[in-house]
Each structure stands twice: as C-alpha cells, then as structure tokens.
Amino acid sequence: MTKEVAIASICLAFFLYLTSTEAIERFGPFSVCVTESGIYTCFDVTTSMTDADDRVASVEFGHFRIESCIGTEDCHGLAFDDRAVADEVQNYELISGYQNDTHTIVEFRRHLDTCDRQDFVIGEDTTQVLWALGPAGSDGQLPKHVESGSRPLRLLQPLSKPETVPLEHWDVRINNLLIPNVMATLFWCKVFKAPDLRKKHHIVGYQPIIDSKPNTKDKTILEKNTHSPVHHMVLYECAEDNDNLQWNEWSESAGFFGPARPGELATCVTPIAAWAKGSKGEFLPENVGIPLGEKGGISYYMLEVHYDNQALHDFLDNSGIRIHYTPVLRDHDAALLGAGIGISALHVIPPKQKAYRTVGICSPECTNSTMPKEGINIVSVLLHAHGTARKISLKHIRGTEELPRISEESSYDSRYQQSRIVPGGRKFYKGDILITECTYDTTSRDKPILGGYSASQEMCLSFILYYPRTELAGCYSMTPVYEFFQTFGVKQFYGLNMSQVENLFMSSGYLENLPTELETFTKDRVLDPSSWEGDDQGVGLMKELVIEEPLEFRNKTFMAHLNEMPWHEPLLTEQIEKTLYGGLHMTFCKKRDDSWGAPTQIQKYPNYTEISNNDASEKSCNYKSVKLHSVTNTTGSATMNKLKAAILAVCLLSMIAR
C-alpha cells in the first residue's frame, strides 16, 4: 500500500471523554502509538465514543484542512448512540495540522472551561482522551470508525525535566532476575549504595527503567517490555548503620524475596521515589531537592519492586528507576511522607458497590511530635490505589474544621498515575490531621477485595512531598483487629484469642516476628505458614482462621464467611462502611530510622466540619460561545496567550504500511 492511498481521506476524531472511567468498552485490541513531550508510547485499547466531547479533522493526500462535523467543528457524542453530532456553539479552534512519513498531527485549542454544557471542563483530573479513524474515502464525514482507542492523560501536565542546571543520573535497577511462572505476585528488594559524592547533591527527579523480557516456550523474546509484569516500584532511604560491611555485602547481592529479606532492611522506610504503572516519572518543583551524598545524604537505599504476573509467564527482568540529581543545590531539603491506610487484609472493600469509601488517618499526635514549630510546606502529592478506585482525596483538618483539599482526583485511573502540584503550596502545622479517602466501584466484582500489594487487591495511599525535611517517614491507620472482626459478626476463632490474632496481623506475615507460642501454633495447628504468599499482609491468614463463635458461622474460615455475606443488601454494606469509616482507627507514626514517632493508639475518627464545595456557585458562566483570537496555521504551531486559553496538542499517530 502506498503512502498516498494509506493516508487518503483519513478522518481523525478527537474525543475528550465525559463519562466515568468504568464506562470504557473494550473491543478488538490493536496497537496504536501516541506521543507526549517527545516520548512515544504504544497501547492496546479501544473505547466507546458515547457521551464524548469531540473534535474532528481530516487529511487528504498530505493536504491538511479543518473538516466539518455535520456542518461544524465542535461536536459531542450522544448518550444513546455511538456517533457524534454538532454542538450548538463552537469553542474549538484549529492551530495547525501536518504530516510526515509516519505521523498525522493536528493541534487545536480551547478554553479550559468554555461555559458550554456540551463541552468537557478541563481540570486537574485524569481525562480519557479518545481517538478514532474513519475509513479511506470518508471525505471528512463521520461514518462508523474503523479503528479507535484511548489513553488516560492529565492535560495540565506535571513538571518537565529541568534544562537550566547540570544533571547527572544514577540507575538503581534489578540485575537479571528470573520471575518464575508459578508466582502471580512477587516482591523483590535490592539494596544499593549511593554514588560516591564528595559534597551534597540534590535529587530533583526520577524516571522508570522498564526492561522485561518474557520467555515463551523456553525461548526468550528479544523485544523488551512486552506486557512487563512490573506493577510498581518504590525507592527507600535506609537508616544509617555502623555495620557498613554488612550493608556493602547486601548491596553487592542480587537482592531478596520480600519475606526473606534481612530484618535490618525494615529500617528502609523513607520513600524517595514512588513509581506506578502508567507514570512517566516525576520531577520536583524548582525550589526543593532531596539530599544525596555527603553532608546530608544517605549511604544506602532499597529498591522494592512489585511484579504482577497474573498471566504466569517466565520473565527476565532488569527494571528499576533512574534518579536525576544535581550539584546545584536548591533552596530547601525536601522529603516524602507516606500516608493513608496501612496495607493489610483488614482493609476490605465489599463487592457490588458503586461508591464505597475507606479512609486512612495521619493523627494529630503524630504530627505534633514529629514536625517543627513552624510546620512544613506541602508542594506535591502522588495519590495511589489499584484498579477499582475511582476517586482519591487528601483532606486537611485543623482543629474541628476541614480546610480546602490538599489534592483530589475525581476520575482516578490506575493506568495513569502522576504527582500533582499543590498550587501555591500548603502550610501544614503541628497537630494538623491528614485524611486519605478512597472511593471504589466494585459493581463488576462478586467477592470482597482485600487490601494488599497485588493488583487484584487494593490500596489507599498518599505520597506527600514537603519541606523542610523532618524525621517523619510514614503516618497511617487501619481498623483495630477486634473492631474489624466484630463488624463482620465474628467473636472468636479456634485456638487464638483476639490479642493473638492482632499479633499475627501486626507481624505482616513475617514469621520471624511472631511471639514463640504463636510461631509454634502456626506450625502444628490451624495455620499453615507455607500456604501464605510473601508480603500478603494477612490475606493467607484470612483463609486459615476458622470461626468458633458465633454458632451460625462456626467451622467456616473467615474468608469463606466474607464471601458468603449478602452484599447485595444495601443496609448491610452501608452499615459496614459507616462503622469502618467513622469508627475506631489504629494509628501508626513511623520515623526515618524505623522507630516510633508517637505511640500506636486506637482513637475515634476525628470530629470536624466538612468543607462545602462552592465551585458551582462561584462560576459566572453563561451558555454562550467563547470566542478565541484566531491563530490558525496549517503549516506548524503558533504562540498563544496561556492566560486566556489552554493549548491542547494531541498528536495522533497512524502507522503507515508501505
């Protein structure tokens, strides 16, 4: 097929998805590439154009022109039909359109909020950007598309790589780790020694290195990254230790299977870089950096990689994180704080729920004992959960009043996780409270989801970048064990009282942390440690605990009891949500050296006045067209007033067969 025939009358439709993420419909996967800031990415997904905010253009024999969408440029999808129709008013304007040997590129602009009921309001939330290709010869009309796809993006992009200071990089990566096909979930920990720097440097950003090679029929495929099992990676600082000889040995080793790692690695608790699937990495705001090297740096770091290998393939992995650092010090030493719900099987999300909420608390006792008198300044936040999460909020409580949300994602998509700058920063004082709230949609699930590291489980976390650097590394909460089982109607298990069950959960599945009598019990009675998956955070325990009281649940495992509960009854799930959300919480406050910043406590959910959302009442929009000064250019790009309008540069790439 010649180039001219391949691109003849290709109709490109740009869609800003209006409906929620879960409405995406997949049909017939195929591969298409898009470009973001010079980085080319391929994906295999198609979506419905129902309820979309559309932009239509066409290209014919290399000549670009703006085409009509049934007589106009600005269109929207119908809720009841898979096609686009014209908007009543026009708010999009073409900037440029051109082609090269491999790509068809269209650039256009519009206001973030056009005040048009038929247009999508572009904000900080993740947006599903859809595209569609019409058949050759469609001449700019809108026949049924022959190919389509989507990608979650944040159109107001995060910070880019700094260009004005010298940057060096340090690659922390796994070395030829064979992931066996018998493990659906694997955690691997690897210690690294910091670069030998004679003076203090600042870490200013990081990017993922995804390097996985799958094995098929005993033959290694040469192409890298094909369906890589790398799910997320976190790089932690390790507390200083006088036994450098031992740490050097660990840094030269291949690493450790999560549960088998040395106990001393528990001191690696302060996150430095947190990457999750879909992210391109992060760069810090220009006024902060994380210390590296002598006079303020840390000697050893631990990379923790979570592999999600549900397909049960053999993989050879060399993935990791590239750390960017500079000798040009920034104004402030920064640090990351982990907050939210402690990762545990006690974090339960029922099935068949449209919007079920869970919550994690960073207590005032913790912030009071670990933060300076003048407080800290929060500059950005990475919100993290797994596939059923639809909304995440980081709330800020001072006294009995809720302040404006520090960060919030109302259209969360686990396929695209990037940090969010806090506009103007946020002052956070001693005694203030952080609350991480997650909302899940489990309408497609038949069984409860438990908290854990696996992609089939759930999390609810915030990674908070702040300055000045303090000793605080983690601030979490979870439902107390006794109250948790009481909520689900369980009073007693065979062979264990609730205090012993609590000790088992607090050990997180690490048998070396168990009291002697419990270790003996697990080996010769109800619990079989060999059945526990590494780092399962109590999931295996849920499957082994056998209920003794009450009589109606007797001889069932707790997991069987959970699975058999009548989750279709709204009164049941509403009461469980109310009890676990607004009831008692066990709080944890961890310092960078793995010591406690404040005693673990069981406390009531804080009593505060929730902030009211006045966004809608503050707008003065009228339903009318918002005119833009013309900058149309059919040969290239153009300069625009960023205070008046947002430039949406969407590069849709069509792979041309020759």
PDB file of N, CA, C and O in Angstrom, residues 40-75:
ATOM      1  N   TYR A  40       7.370   8.431  22.916  1.00  0.00           N
ATOM      2  CA  TYR A  40       6.379   7.673  22.163  1.00  0.00           C
ATOM      3  C   TYR A  40       5.923   6.465  22.969  1.00  0.00           C
ATOM      4  O   TYR A  40       6.729   5.726  23.518  1.00  0.00           O
ATOM      5  N   THR A  41       4.630   6.277  23.034  1.00  0.00           N
ATOM      6  CA  THR A  41       4.047   5.213  23.836  1.00  0.00           C
ATOM      7  C   THR A  41       3.014   4.461  23.024  1.00  0.00           C
ATOM      8  O   THR A  41       2.195   5.076  22.351  1.00  0.00           O
ATOM      9  N   CYS A  42       3.043   3.134  23.080  1.00  0.00           N
ATOM     10  CA  CYS A  42       2.054   2.314  22.390  1.00  0.00           C
ATOM     11  C   CYS A  42       1.088   1.713  23.394  1.00  0.00           C
ATOM     12  O   CYS A  42       1.458   1.412  24.514  1.00  0.00           O
ATOM     13  N   PHE A  43      -0.161   1.545  22.987  1.00  0.00           N
ATOM     14  CA  PHE A  43      -1.151   0.954  23.864  1.00  0.00           C
ATOM     15  C   PHE A  43      -2.163   0.179  23.050  1.00  0.00           C
ATOM     16  O   PHE A  43      -2.325   0.394  21.865  1.00  0.00           O
ATOM     17  N   ASP A  44      -2.855  -0.738  23.692  1.00  0.00           N
ATOM     18  CA  ASP A  44      -3.808  -1.619  23.037  1.00  0.00           C
ATOM     19  C   ASP A  44      -5.162  -1.485  23.716  1.00  0.00           C
ATOM     20  O   ASP A  44      -5.472  -2.235  24.639  1.00  0.00           O
ATOM     21  N   VAL A  45      -5.957  -0.535  23.311  1.00  0.00           N
ATOM     22  CA  VAL A  45      -7.267  -0.345  23.928  1.00  0.00           C
ATOM     23  C   VAL A  45      -8.163   0.432  22.990  1.00  0.00           C
ATOM     24  O   VAL A  45      -7.708   1.283  22.242  1.00  0.00           O
ATOM     25  N   THR A  46      -9.440   0.120  22.992  1.00  0.00           N
ATOM     26  CA  THR A  46     -10.416   0.893  22.250  1.00  0.00           C
ATOM     27  C   THR A  46     -11.550   1.253  23.177  1.00  0.00           C
ATOM     28  O   THR A  46     -11.772   0.608  24.195  1.00  0.00           O
ATOM     29  N   THR A  47     -12.268   2.324  22.855  1.00  0.00           N
ATOM     30  CA  THR A  47     -13.305   2.803  23.755  1.00  0.00           C
ATOM     31  C   THR A  47     -14.540   3.223  22.996  1.00  0.00           C
ATOM     32  O   THR A  47     -14.537   3.360  21.783  1.00  0.00           O
ATOM     33  N   SER A  48     -15.589   3.464  23.759  1.00  0.00           N
ATOM     34  CA  SER A  48     -16.822   3.956  23.169  1.00  0.00           C
ATOM     35  C   SER A  48     -16.776   5.469  23.041  1.00  0.00           C
ATOM     36  O   SER A  48     -16.219   6.151  23.887  1.00  0.00           O
ATOM     37  N   MET A  49     -17.363   6.004  21.971  1.00  0.00           N
ATOM     38  CA  MET A  49     -17.386   7.451  21.803  1.00  0.00           C
ATOM     39  C   MET A  49     -18.660   8.050  22.365  1.00  0.00           C
ATOM     40  O   MET A  49     -18.929   9.236  22.209  1.00  0.00           O
ATOM     41  N   THR A  50     -19.439   7.227  23.080  1.00  0.00           N
ATOM     42  CA  THR A  50     -20.665   7.716  23.687  1.00  0.00           C
ATOM     43  C   THR A  50     -20.356   8.806  24.698  1.00  0.00           C
ATOM     44  O   THR A  50     -19.448   8.697  25.492  1.00  0.00           O
ATOM     45  N   ASP A  51     -21.139   9.880  24.674  1.00  0.00           N
ATOM     46  CA  ASP A  51     -21.014  10.980  25.638  1.00  0.00           C
ATOM     47  C   ASP A  51     -19.647  11.649  25.608  1.00  0.00           C
ATOM     48  O   ASP A  51     -19.117  12.051  26.623  1.00  0.00           O
ATOM     49  N   ALA A  52     -19.040  11.761  24.448  1.00  0.00           N
ATOM     50  CA  ALA A  52     -17.720  12.377  24.371  1.00  0.00           C
ATOM     51  C   ALA A  52     -17.812  13.789  23.822  1.00  0.00           C
ATOM     52  O   ALA A  52     -18.769  14.161  23.157  1.00  0.00           O
ATOM     53  N   ASP A  53     -16.787  14.591  24.133  1.00  0.00           N
ATOM     54  CA  ASP A  53     -16.642  15.951  23.620  1.00  0.00           C
ATOM     55  C   ASP A  53     -15.629  15.849  22.487  1.00  0.00           C
ATOM     56  O   ASP A  53     -14.471  15.558  22.715  1.00  0.00           O
ATOM     57  N   ASP A  54     -16.065  16.074  21.242  1.00  0.00           N
ATOM     58  CA  ASP A  54     -15.286  15.673  20.071  1.00  0.00           C
ATOM     59  C   ASP A  54     -14.717  16.857  19.297  1.00  0.00           C
ATOM     60  O   ASP A  54     -15.243  17.947  19.312  1.00  0.00           O
ATOM     61  N   ARG A  55     -13.625  16.530  18.584  1.00  0.00           N
ATOM     62  CA  ARG A  55     -13.001  17.475  17.667  1.00  0.00           C
ATOM     63  C   ARG A  55     -12.693  16.695  16.402  1.00  0.00           C
ATOM     64  O   ARG A  55     -12.085  15.623  16.451  1.00  0.00           O
ATOM     65  N   VAL A  56     -13.105  17.173  15.242  1.00  0.00           N
ATOM     66  CA  VAL A  56     -12.975  16.396  14.009  1.00  0.00           C
ATOM     67  C   VAL A  56     -12.130  17.146  12.997  1.00  0.00           C
ATOM     68  O   VAL A  56     -12.249  18.352  12.834  1.00  0.00           O
ATOM     69  N   ALA A  57     -11.248  16.403  12.332  1.00  0.00           N
ATOM     70  CA  ALA A  57     -10.439  16.968  11.260  1.00  0.00           C
ATOM     71  C   ALA A  57     -10.194  15.872  10.249  1.00  0.00           C
ATOM     72  O   ALA A  57     -10.430  14.701  10.514  1.00  0.00           O
ATOM     73  N   SER A  58      -9.713  16.218   9.065  1.00  0.00           N
ATOM     74  CA  SER A  58      -9.383  15.187   8.088  1.00  0.00           C
ATOM     75  C   SER A  58      -8.130  15.576   7.327  1.00  0.00           C
ATOM     76  O   SER A  58      -7.760  16.737   7.256  1.00  0.00           O
ATOM     77  N   VAL A  59      -7.478  14.564   6.778  1.00  0.00           N
ATOM     78  CA  VAL A  59      -6.270  14.773   5.996  1.00  0.00           C
ATOM     79  C   VAL A  59      -6.441  14.029   4.688  1.00  0.00           C
ATOM     80  O   VAL A  59      -6.883  12.891   4.662  1.00  0.00           O
ATOM     81  N   GLU A  60      -6.100  14.691   3.577  1.00  0.00           N
ATOM     82  CA  GLU A  60      -6.254  14.029   2.288  1.00  0.00           C
ATOM     83  C   GLU A  60      -5.032  14.307   1.431  1.00  0.00           C
ATOM     84  O   GLU A  60      -4.707  15.463   1.158  1.00  0.00           O
ATOM     85  N   PHE A  61      -4.310  13.250   1.065  1.00  0.00           N
ATOM     86  CA  PHE A  61      -3.129  13.336   0.212  1.00  0.00           C
ATOM     87  C   PHE A  61      -2.133  14.369   0.734  1.00  0.00           C
ATOM     88  O   PHE A  61      -1.589  15.166  -0.007  1.00  0.00           O
ATOM     89  N   GLY A  62      -1.925  14.364   2.061  1.00  0.00           N
ATOM     90  CA  GLY A  62      -0.916  15.233   2.639  1.00  0.00           C
ATOM     91  C   GLY A  62      -1.361  16.671   2.815  1.00  0.00           C
ATOM     92  O   GLY A  62      -0.658  17.453   3.417  1.00  0.00           O
ATOM     93  N   HIS A  63      -2.551  17.062   2.327  1.00  0.00           N
ATOM     94  CA  HIS A  63      -3.006  18.438   2.483  1.00  0.00           C
ATOM     95  C   HIS A  63      -3.955  18.506   3.664  1.00  0.00           C
ATOM     96  O   HIS A  63      -4.923  17.772   3.734  1.00  0.00           O
ATOM     97  N   PHE A  64      -3.652  19.389   4.624  1.00  0.00           N
ATOM     98  CA  PHE A  64      -4.478  19.461   5.830  1.00  0.00           C
ATOM     99  C   PHE A  64      -5.586  20.495   5.651  1.00  0.00           C
ATOM    100  O   PHE A  64      -5.386  21.559   5.115  1.00  0.00           O
ATOM    101  N   ARG A  65      -6.750  20.183   6.157  1.00  0.00           N
ATOM    102  CA  ARG A  65      -7.823  21.174   6.242  1.00  0.00           C
ATOM    103  C   ARG A  65      -8.707  20.809   7.417  1.00  0.00           C
ATOM    104  O   ARG A  65      -8.833  19.651   7.787  1.00  0.00           O
ATOM    105  N   ILE A  66      -9.315  21.791   8.017  1.00  0.00           N
ATOM    106  CA  ILE A  66     -10.282  21.505   9.063  1.00  0.00           C
ATOM    107  C   ILE A  66     -11.572  21.072   8.397  1.00  0.00           C
ATOM    108  O   ILE A  66     -12.007  21.663   7.419  1.00  0.00           O
ATOM    109  N   GLU A  67     -12.149  19.986   8.870  1.00  0.00           N
ATOM    110  CA  GLU A  67     -13.362  19.459   8.269  1.00  0.00           C
ATOM    111  C   GLU A  67     -14.553  19.713   9.171  1.00  0.00           C
ATOM    112  O   GLU A  67     -14.423  20.088  10.329  1.00  0.00           O
ATOM    113  N   SER A  68     -15.707  19.504   8.667  1.00  0.00           N
ATOM    114  CA  SER A  68     -16.923  19.752   9.438  1.00  0.00           C
ATOM    115  C   SER A  68     -17.382  18.498  10.146  1.00  0.00           C
ATOM    116  O   SER A  68     -17.111  17.393   9.739  1.00  0.00           O
ATOM    117  N   CYS A  69     -18.052  18.703  11.268  1.00  0.00           N
ATOM    118  CA  CYS A  69     -18.730  17.624  11.960  1.00  0.00           C
ATOM    119  C   CYS A  69     -20.211  17.900  11.776  1.00  0.00           C
ATOM    120  O   CYS A  69     -20.846  18.574  12.578  1.00  0.00           O
ATOM    121  N   ILE A  70     -20.766  17.433  10.654  1.00  0.00           N
ATOM    122  CA  ILE A  70     -22.148  17.719  10.253  1.00  0.00           C
ATOM    123  C   ILE A  70     -22.351  19.231  10.248  1.00  0.00           C
ATOM    124  O   ILE A  70     -23.229  19.785  10.911  1.00  0.00           O
ATOM    125  N   GLY A  71     -21.455  19.920   9.561  1.00  0.00           N
ATOM    126  CA  GLY A  71     -21.603  21.355   9.357  1.00  0.00           C
ATOM    127  C   GLY A  71     -20.865  22.223  10.344  1.00  0.00           C
ATOM    128  O   GLY A  71     -20.951  23.435  10.263  1.00  0.00           O
ATOM    129  N   THR A  72     -20.105  21.659  11.290  1.00  0.00           N
ATOM    130  CA  THR A  72     -19.412  22.476  12.267  1.00  0.00           C
ATOM    131  C   THR A  72     -18.143  21.776  12.732  1.00  0.00           C
ATOM    132  O   THR A  72     -17.823  20.682  12.269  1.00  0.00           O
ATOM    133  N   GLU A  73     -17.391  22.397  13.656  1.00  0.00           N
ATOM    134  CA  GLU A  73     -16.129  21.848  14.128  1.00  0.00           C
ATOM    135  C   GLU A  73     -16.254  21.187  15.500  1.00  0.00           C
ATOM    136  O   GLU A  73     -15.493  20.316  15.828  1.00  0.00           O
ATOM    137  N   ASP A  74     -17.153  21.695  16.331  1.00  0.00           N
ATOM    138  CA  ASP A  74     -17.251  21.317  17.729  1.00  0.00           C
ATOM    139  C   ASP A  74     -18.419  20.353  17.891  1.00  0.00           C
ATOM    140  O   ASP A  74     -19.559  20.696  17.588  1.00  0.00           O
ATOM    141  N   CYS A  75     -18.129  19.131  18.362  1.00  0.00           N
ATOM    142  CA  CYS A  75     -19.151  18.087  18.395  1.00  0.00           C
ATOM    143  C   CYS A  75     -19.194  17.434  19.772  1.00  0.00           C
ATOM    144  O   CYS A  75     -18.334  17.647  20.610  1.00  0.00           O
TER     145      CYS A  75
END
